Amino acid sequence: MKFISVIPARANSKGIKNKNIYPLNGKPMISYTFREIKKSRLKNNFVLTDSPYIKRLSKNYNINSDYKRPKKISKNTTALYETLHHFYKWTIKKNIKFDYFVILQPTSPLRNYLHINKAINIVKKTRCKSLFSISQSLEHPYEVIKKNNKSWNYILKKSKNYYRRQDFDLKSFFINGAIYIAHKDLIKKKKIFNFTNHRFLKMPKEKSIEI
């Protein structure tokens, strides 16, 4: 089983200007992802960017920046699968052999190489088609409401049966965005998840911050 990492990092962003290179403790945010990849067991690593600055920065970490990300898939409305599918077609032309994409978004700077390696181990052991990292929810779905002017109601009807968190009959998790792994056959079909052959990597909340 062969894994390659891909770091999708377009030049601009709406919420926070140039978010992927926003300085954190004096370093561009994306550099934290580059650094942890270098420590991990991943050897073939690619940044998918339209930013000349990010391309130059990636060379300091031996991250391949040969792929040219077109402007048409570098918009704030571009879905992740569109970028990955376009890159997948590029790997075919370049005769790059691999089985899985390890997708690492720069907006999760606290994810480290141990999380990356553990996720890869899960895929190797289970031979699943997809994986993503999760963390326990801060807000439980039983406590989520919808409001309309002065009225309100619970999102989940079953919420009315519970008044204390200690009595909740389920644990709730969210997809924290730190790590996605997808078999190339999924990307070929413009998908990232396989709902019947999927696994999870549970991460601590304090490492799951997504900016």
PDB file of C-alpha atoms in Angstrom:
ATOM      1  CA  MET A   1       0.000   0.000   0.000  1.00  0.00           C
ATOM      2  CA  LYS A   2       1.440   3.326  -1.083  1.00  0.00           C
ATOM      3  CA  PHE A   3       0.411   6.672   0.393  1.00  0.00           C
ATOM      4  CA  ILE A   4       1.028  10.192  -0.844  1.00  0.00           C
ATOM      5  CA  SER A   5       0.146  13.340   1.035  1.00  0.00           C
ATOM      6  CA  VAL A   6      -1.636  16.267  -0.565  1.00  0.00           C
ATOM      7  CA  ILE A   7      -1.877  19.709   1.004  1.00  0.00           C
ATOM      8  CA  PRO A   8      -4.589  21.815  -0.668  1.00  0.00           C
ATOM      9  CA  ALA A   9      -3.654  25.457  -0.149  1.00  0.00           C
ATOM     10  CA  ARG A  10      -5.073  28.117  -2.405  1.00  0.00           C
ATOM     11  CA  ALA A  11      -3.716  31.649  -2.331  1.00  0.00           C
ATOM     12  CA  ASN A  12      -6.698  33.633  -1.090  1.00  0.00           C
ATOM     13  CA  SER A  13      -9.434  33.195   1.474  1.00  0.00           C
ATOM     14  CA  LYS A  14     -12.484  35.241   2.433  1.00  0.00           C
ATOM     15  CA  GLY A  15     -12.802  34.776   6.204  1.00  0.00           C
ATOM     16  CA  ILE A  16      -9.190  35.453   7.109  1.00  0.00           C
ATOM     17  CA  LYS A  17      -7.070  37.057   4.391  1.00  0.00           C
ATOM     18  CA  ASN A  18      -4.315  34.689   3.180  1.00  0.00           C
ATOM     19  CA  LYS A  19      -5.301  32.261   5.933  1.00  0.00           C
ATOM     20  CA  ASN A  20      -2.954  29.451   4.881  1.00  0.00           C
ATOM     21  CA  ILE A  21       0.098  31.664   5.432  1.00  0.00           C
ATOM     22  CA  TYR A  22      -1.271  33.654   8.362  1.00  0.00           C
ATOM     23  CA  PRO A  23       1.539  34.019  10.948  1.00  0.00           C
ATOM     24  CA  LEU A  24       1.286  31.841  14.067  1.00  0.00           C
ATOM     25  CA  ASN A  25       4.105  32.378  16.553  1.00  0.00           C
ATOM     26  CA  GLY A  26       6.062  34.035  13.767  1.00  0.00           C
ATOM     27  CA  LYS A  27       5.632  31.210  11.229  1.00  0.00           C
ATOM     28  CA  PRO A  28       3.217  30.842   8.309  1.00  0.00           C
ATOM     29  CA  MET A  29       0.386  28.528   9.372  1.00  0.00           C
ATOM     30  CA  ILE A  30       1.029  26.066   6.531  1.00  0.00           C
ATOM     31  CA  SER A  31       4.600  25.537   7.721  1.00  0.00           C
ATOM     32  CA  TYR A  32       3.290  23.559  10.729  1.00  0.00           C
ATOM     33  CA  THR A  33       1.729  21.023   8.359  1.00  0.00           C
ATOM     34  CA  PHE A  34       4.907  20.906   6.244  1.00  0.00           C
ATOM     35  CA  ARG A  35       6.999  20.314   9.356  1.00  0.00           C
ATOM     36  CA  GLU A  36       4.892  17.414  10.640  1.00  0.00           C
ATOM     37  CA  ILE A  37       4.805  15.746   7.221  1.00  0.00           C
ATOM     38  CA  LYS A  38       8.585  15.810   7.187  1.00  0.00           C
ATOM     39  CA  LYS A  39       8.606  13.978  10.546  1.00  0.00           C
ATOM     40  CA  SER A  40       6.030  11.410   9.431  1.00  0.00           C
ATOM     41  CA  ARG A  41       6.508   8.205   7.443  1.00  0.00           C
ATOM     42  CA  LEU A  42       5.163   9.881   4.316  1.00  0.00           C
ATOM     43  CA  LYS A  43       7.807  10.224   1.610  1.00  0.00           C
ATOM     44  CA  ASN A  44       5.896  11.510  -1.427  1.00  0.00           C
ATOM     45  CA  ASN A  45       4.273  14.825  -0.604  1.00  0.00           C
ATOM     46  CA  PHE A  46       2.559  17.398  -2.803  1.00  0.00           C
ATOM     47  CA  VAL A  47       1.207  20.874  -2.218  1.00  0.00           C
ATOM     48  CA  LEU A  48      -1.747  21.864  -4.416  1.00  0.00           C
ATOM     49  CA  THR A  49      -1.532  25.630  -4.656  1.00  0.00           C
ATOM     50  CA  ASP A  50      -1.764  28.630  -6.936  1.00  0.00           C
ATOM     51  CA  SER A  51       0.423  30.688  -4.577  1.00  0.00           C
ATOM     52  CA  PRO A  52       4.042  31.408  -5.638  1.00  0.00           C
ATOM     53  CA  TYR A  53       4.911  32.118  -1.998  1.00  0.00           C
ATOM     54  CA  ILE A  54       3.606  28.749  -0.780  1.00  0.00           C
ATOM     55  CA  LYS A  55       5.486  27.007  -3.613  1.00  0.00           C
ATOM     56  CA  ARG A  56       8.744  28.654  -2.506  1.00  0.00           C
ATOM     57  CA  LEU A  57       8.080  27.826   1.139  1.00  0.00           C
ATOM     58  CA  SER A  58       7.357  24.168   0.343  1.00  0.00           C
ATOM     59  CA  LYS A  59      10.861  23.699  -1.071  1.00  0.00           C
ATOM     60  CA  ASN A  60      12.316  24.253   2.421  1.00  0.00           C
ATOM     61  CA  TYR A  61      10.513  21.080   3.518  1.00  0.00           C
ATOM     62  CA  ASN A  62      11.044  19.010   0.358  1.00  0.00           C
ATOM     63  CA  ILE A  63       7.363  19.207  -0.521  1.00  0.00           C
ATOM     64  CA  ASN A  64       6.724  18.758  -4.247  1.00  0.00           C
ATOM     65  CA  SER A  65       5.068  21.808  -5.836  1.00  0.00           C
ATOM     66  CA  ASP A  66       5.258  20.784  -9.505  1.00  0.00           C
ATOM     67  CA  TYR A  67       1.487  20.514  -9.839  1.00  0.00           C
ATOM     68  CA  LYS A  68      -0.030  23.724 -11.154  1.00  0.00           C
ATOM     69  CA  ARG A  69      -3.394  24.388  -9.561  1.00  0.00           C
ATOM     70  CA  PRO A  70      -5.622  26.197 -12.071  1.00  0.00           C
ATOM     71  CA  LYS A  71      -7.459  29.348 -11.052  1.00  0.00           C
ATOM     72  CA  LYS A  72     -10.779  27.725 -11.972  1.00  0.00           C
ATOM     73  CA  ILE A  73     -10.407  25.296  -9.036  1.00  0.00           C
ATOM     74  CA  SER A  74      -8.804  27.808  -6.673  1.00  0.00           C
ATOM     75  CA  LYS A  75     -11.956  29.659  -5.700  1.00  0.00           C
ATOM     76  CA  ASN A  76     -13.687  29.849  -2.326  1.00  0.00           C
ATOM     77  CA  THR A  77     -16.573  27.885  -3.898  1.00  0.00           C
ATOM     78  CA  THR A  78     -14.345  25.032  -5.108  1.00  0.00           C
ATOM     79  CA  ALA A  79     -15.161  21.693  -3.472  1.00  0.00           C
ATOM     80  CA  LEU A  80     -12.243  19.669  -2.134  1.00  0.00           C
ATOM     81  CA  TYR A  81     -13.073  16.693  -4.340  1.00  0.00           C
ATOM     82  CA  GLU A  82     -12.745  18.902  -7.462  1.00  0.00           C
ATOM     83  CA  THR A  83      -9.173  19.839  -6.582  1.00  0.00           C
ATOM     84  CA  LEU A  84      -8.254  16.254  -5.722  1.00  0.00           C
ATOM     85  CA  HIS A  85      -9.804  14.886  -8.907  1.00  0.00           C
ATOM     86  CA  HIS A  86      -7.881  17.356 -11.068  1.00  0.00           C
ATOM     87  CA  PHE A  87      -4.653  16.479  -9.235  1.00  0.00           C
ATOM     88  CA  TYR A  88      -5.399  12.751  -9.626  1.00  0.00           C
ATOM     89  CA  LYS A  89      -5.537  13.149 -13.413  1.00  0.00           C
ATOM     90  CA  TRP A  90      -2.178  14.949 -13.230  1.00  0.00           C
ATOM     91  CA  THR A  91      -0.594  12.031 -11.333  1.00  0.00           C
ATOM     92  CA  ILE A  92      -1.704   9.679 -14.104  1.00  0.00           C
ATOM     93  CA  LYS A  93       0.051  11.824 -16.713  1.00  0.00           C
ATOM     94  CA  LYS A  94       3.177  11.928 -14.541  1.00  0.00           C
ATOM     95  CA  ASN A  95       3.018   8.156 -13.913  1.00  0.00           C
ATOM     96  CA  ILE A  96       3.011   8.611 -10.137  1.00  0.00           C
ATOM     97  CA  LYS A  97       2.091   5.301  -8.511  1.00  0.00           C
ATOM     98  CA  PHE A  98       0.136   5.212  -5.253  1.00  0.00           C
ATOM     99  CA  ASP A  99      -2.989   3.781  -3.620  1.00  0.00           C
ATOM    100  CA  TYR A 100      -4.170   6.387  -1.115  1.00  0.00           C
ATOM    101  CA  PHE A 101      -4.344  10.134  -0.721  1.00  0.00           C
ATOM    102  CA  VAL A 102      -3.532  11.478   2.750  1.00  0.00           C
ATOM    103  CA  ILE A 103      -5.215  14.893   2.711  1.00  0.00           C
ATOM    104  CA  LEU A 104      -3.801  17.376   5.197  1.00  0.00           C
ATOM    105  CA  GLN A 105      -5.358  20.816   5.330  1.00  0.00           C
ATOM    106  CA  PRO A 106      -3.119  23.693   6.515  1.00  0.00           C
ATOM    107  CA  THR A 107      -5.922  24.983   8.749  1.00  0.00           C
ATOM    108  CA  SER A 108      -5.219  22.282  11.373  1.00  0.00           C
ATOM    109  CA  PRO A 109      -1.825  23.410  12.712  1.00  0.00           C
ATOM    110  CA  LEU A 110      -1.970  21.349  15.937  1.00  0.00           C
ATOM    111  CA  ARG A 111      -2.232  18.002  14.156  1.00  0.00           C
ATOM    112  CA  ASN A 112       1.149  16.268  14.409  1.00  0.00           C
ATOM    113  CA  TYR A 113       3.082  13.467  12.740  1.00  0.00           C
ATOM    114  CA  LEU A 114       1.956  10.911  15.346  1.00  0.00           C
ATOM    115  CA  HIS A 115      -1.664  11.486  14.331  1.00  0.00           C
ATOM    116  CA  ILE A 116      -0.699  11.118  10.663  1.00  0.00           C
ATOM    117  CA  ASN A 117       1.202   7.879  11.257  1.00  0.00           C
ATOM    118  CA  LYS A 118      -1.593   6.434  13.390  1.00  0.00           C
ATOM    119  CA  ALA A 119      -4.175   7.175  10.676  1.00  0.00           C
ATOM    120  CA  ILE A 120      -2.011   5.424   8.077  1.00  0.00           C
ATOM    121  CA  ASN A 121      -1.611   2.415  10.381  1.00  0.00           C
ATOM    122  CA  ILE A 122      -5.393   2.124  10.752  1.00  0.00           C
ATOM    123  CA  VAL A 123      -5.832   2.058   6.982  1.00  0.00           C
ATOM    124  CA  LYS A 124      -3.046  -0.491   6.547  1.00  0.00           C
ATOM    125  CA  LYS A 125      -4.481  -2.748   9.231  1.00  0.00           C
ATOM    126  CA  THR A 126      -8.131  -2.595   8.163  1.00  0.00           C
ATOM    127  CA  ARG A 127      -7.709  -2.016   4.418  1.00  0.00           C
ATOM    128  CA  CYS A 128     -10.572   0.440   4.552  1.00  0.00           C
ATOM    129  CA  LYS A 129     -11.328   2.682   1.597  1.00  0.00           C
ATOM    130  CA  SER A 130     -11.516   5.920   3.573  1.00  0.00           C
ATOM    131  CA  LEU A 131     -10.811   7.478   6.966  1.00  0.00           C
ATOM    132  CA  PHE A 132     -11.183  10.834   8.622  1.00  0.00           C
ATOM    133  CA  SER A 133     -10.193  12.224  11.999  1.00  0.00           C
ATOM    134  CA  ILE A 134     -12.848  13.036  14.581  1.00  0.00           C
ATOM    135  CA  SER A 135     -13.122  14.574  18.035  1.00  0.00           C
ATOM    136  CA  GLN A 136     -15.818  14.496  20.678  1.00  0.00           C
ATOM    137  CA  SER A 137     -18.353  17.290  20.235  1.00  0.00           C
ATOM    138  CA  LEU A 138     -18.211  20.351  22.452  1.00  0.00           C
ATOM    139  CA  GLU A 139     -21.929  20.923  21.848  1.00  0.00           C
ATOM    140  CA  HIS A 140     -24.041  17.778  22.061  1.00  0.00           C
ATOM    141  CA  PRO A 141     -26.799  17.463  19.410  1.00  0.00           C
ATOM    142  CA  TYR A 142     -29.390  16.949  22.161  1.00  0.00           C
ATOM    143  CA  GLU A 143     -28.661  20.527  23.260  1.00  0.00           C
ATOM    144  CA  VAL A 144     -28.932  22.085  19.807  1.00  0.00           C
ATOM    145  CA  ILE A 145     -32.064  24.128  19.168  1.00  0.00           C
ATOM    146  CA  LYS A 146     -33.729  25.990  16.303  1.00  0.00           C
ATOM    147  CA  LYS A 147     -35.487  29.264  16.987  1.00  0.00           C
ATOM    148  CA  ASN A 148     -38.147  31.208  15.141  1.00  0.00           C
ATOM    149  CA  ASN A 149     -38.730  34.685  16.534  1.00  0.00           C
ATOM    150  CA  LYS A 150     -39.834  34.015  20.132  1.00  0.00           C
ATOM    151  CA  SER A 151     -40.447  30.285  19.765  1.00  0.00           C
ATOM    152  CA  TRP A 152     -37.919  27.471  19.776  1.00  0.00           C
ATOM    153  CA  ASN A 153     -37.598  23.718  19.605  1.00  0.00           C
ATOM    154  CA  TYR A 154     -34.945  21.033  19.741  1.00  0.00           C
ATOM    155  CA  ILE A 155     -33.294  19.930  16.487  1.00  0.00           C
ATOM    156  CA  LEU A 156     -33.610  16.295  17.590  1.00  0.00           C
ATOM    157  CA  LYS A 157     -37.016  15.291  18.944  1.00  0.00           C
ATOM    158  CA  LYS A 158     -35.441  12.785  21.318  1.00  0.00           C
ATOM    159  CA  SER A 159     -33.766  15.672  23.160  1.00  0.00           C
ATOM    160  CA  LYS A 160     -36.971  16.186  25.154  1.00  0.00           C
ATOM    161  CA  ASN A 161     -36.286  12.926  26.986  1.00  0.00           C
ATOM    162  CA  TYR A 162     -33.097  14.219  28.617  1.00  0.00           C
ATOM    163  CA  TYR A 163     -32.267  16.978  31.069  1.00  0.00           C
ATOM    164  CA  ARG A 164     -28.743  15.998  32.138  1.00  0.00           C
ATOM    165  CA  ARG A 165     -25.719  15.246  29.980  1.00  0.00           C
ATOM    166  CA  GLN A 166     -24.957  12.288  32.238  1.00  0.00           C
ATOM    167  CA  ASP A 167     -28.141  10.604  30.970  1.00  0.00           C
ATOM    168  CA  PHE A 168     -27.563  11.055  27.235  1.00  0.00           C
ATOM    169  CA  ASP A 169     -27.773   7.721  25.431  1.00  0.00           C
ATOM    170  CA  LEU A 170     -25.155   8.493  22.773  1.00  0.00           C
ATOM    171  CA  LYS A 171     -21.753  10.079  22.334  1.00  0.00           C
ATOM    172  CA  SER A 172     -21.407  12.747  19.705  1.00  0.00           C
ATOM    173  CA  PHE A 173     -18.373  13.429  17.494  1.00  0.00           C
ATOM    174  CA  PHE A 174     -17.513  15.908  14.764  1.00  0.00           C
ATOM    175  CA  ILE A 175     -15.242  15.678  11.724  1.00  0.00           C
ATOM    176  CA  ASN A 176     -12.381  17.928  12.790  1.00  0.00           C
ATOM    177  CA  GLY A 177     -10.820  18.369   9.323  1.00  0.00           C
ATOM    178  CA  ALA A 178      -7.277  17.471  10.398  1.00  0.00           C
ATOM    179  CA  ILE A 179      -6.793  14.247   8.395  1.00  0.00           C
ATOM    180  CA  TYR A 180      -8.632  12.603   5.523  1.00  0.00           C
ATOM    181  CA  ILE A 181      -7.447   9.449   3.793  1.00  0.00           C
ATOM    182  CA  ALA A 182      -9.128   8.276   0.602  1.00  0.00           C
ATOM    183  CA  HIS A 183      -8.365   5.499  -1.856  1.00  0.00           C
ATOM    184  CA  LYS A 184      -7.586   6.766  -5.346  1.00  0.00           C
ATOM    185  CA  ASP A 185     -10.614   4.881  -6.709  1.00  0.00           C
ATOM    186  CA  LEU A 186     -12.845   7.168  -4.650  1.00  0.00           C
ATOM    187  CA  ILE A 187     -11.144  10.310  -5.934  1.00  0.00           C
ATOM    188  CA  LYS A 188     -11.460   8.964  -9.459  1.00  0.00           C
ATOM    189  CA  LYS A 189     -15.250   8.954  -8.894  1.00  0.00           C
ATOM    190  CA  LYS A 190     -15.115  12.423  -7.321  1.00  0.00           C
ATOM    191  CA  LYS A 191     -15.745  11.053  -3.840  1.00  0.00           C
ATOM    192  CA  ILE A 192     -13.785  11.206  -0.587  1.00  0.00           C
ATOM    193  CA  PHE A 193     -15.732   8.873   1.707  1.00  0.00           C
ATOM    194  CA  ASN A 194     -16.831   5.253   1.493  1.00  0.00           C
ATOM    195  CA  PHE A 195     -19.756   4.857   3.884  1.00  0.00           C
ATOM    196  CA  THR A 196     -19.589   1.047   4.079  1.00  0.00           C
ATOM    197  CA  ASN A 197     -15.823   0.583   4.427  1.00  0.00           C
ATOM    198  CA  HIS A 198     -14.684   3.533   6.502  1.00  0.00           C
ATOM    199  CA  ARG A 199     -12.644   4.046   9.679  1.00  0.00           C
ATOM    200  CA  PHE A 200     -11.988   6.877  12.135  1.00  0.00           C
ATOM    201  CA  LEU A 201      -9.041   8.387  13.952  1.00  0.00           C
ATOM    202  CA  LYS A 202     -10.160   9.884  17.260  1.00  0.00           C
ATOM    203  CA  MET A 203      -8.108  12.938  18.236  1.00  0.00           C
ATOM    204  CA  PRO A 204      -8.059  14.969  21.476  1.00  0.00           C
ATOM    205  CA  LYS A 205     -10.108  18.148  21.410  1.00  0.00           C
ATOM    206  CA  GLU A 206      -7.063  20.304  22.118  1.00  0.00           C
ATOM    207  CA  LYS A 207      -5.402  19.037  18.941  1.00  0.00           C
ATOM    208  CA  SER A 208      -8.514  19.452  16.806  1.00  0.00           C
ATOM    209  CA  ILE A 209      -8.641  23.207  16.370  1.00  0.00           C
ATOM    210  CA  GLU A 210      -9.449  24.161  12.780  1.00  0.00           C
ATOM    211  CA  ILE A 211      -8.864  27.770  11.792  1.00  0.00           C
TER     212      ILE A 211
END
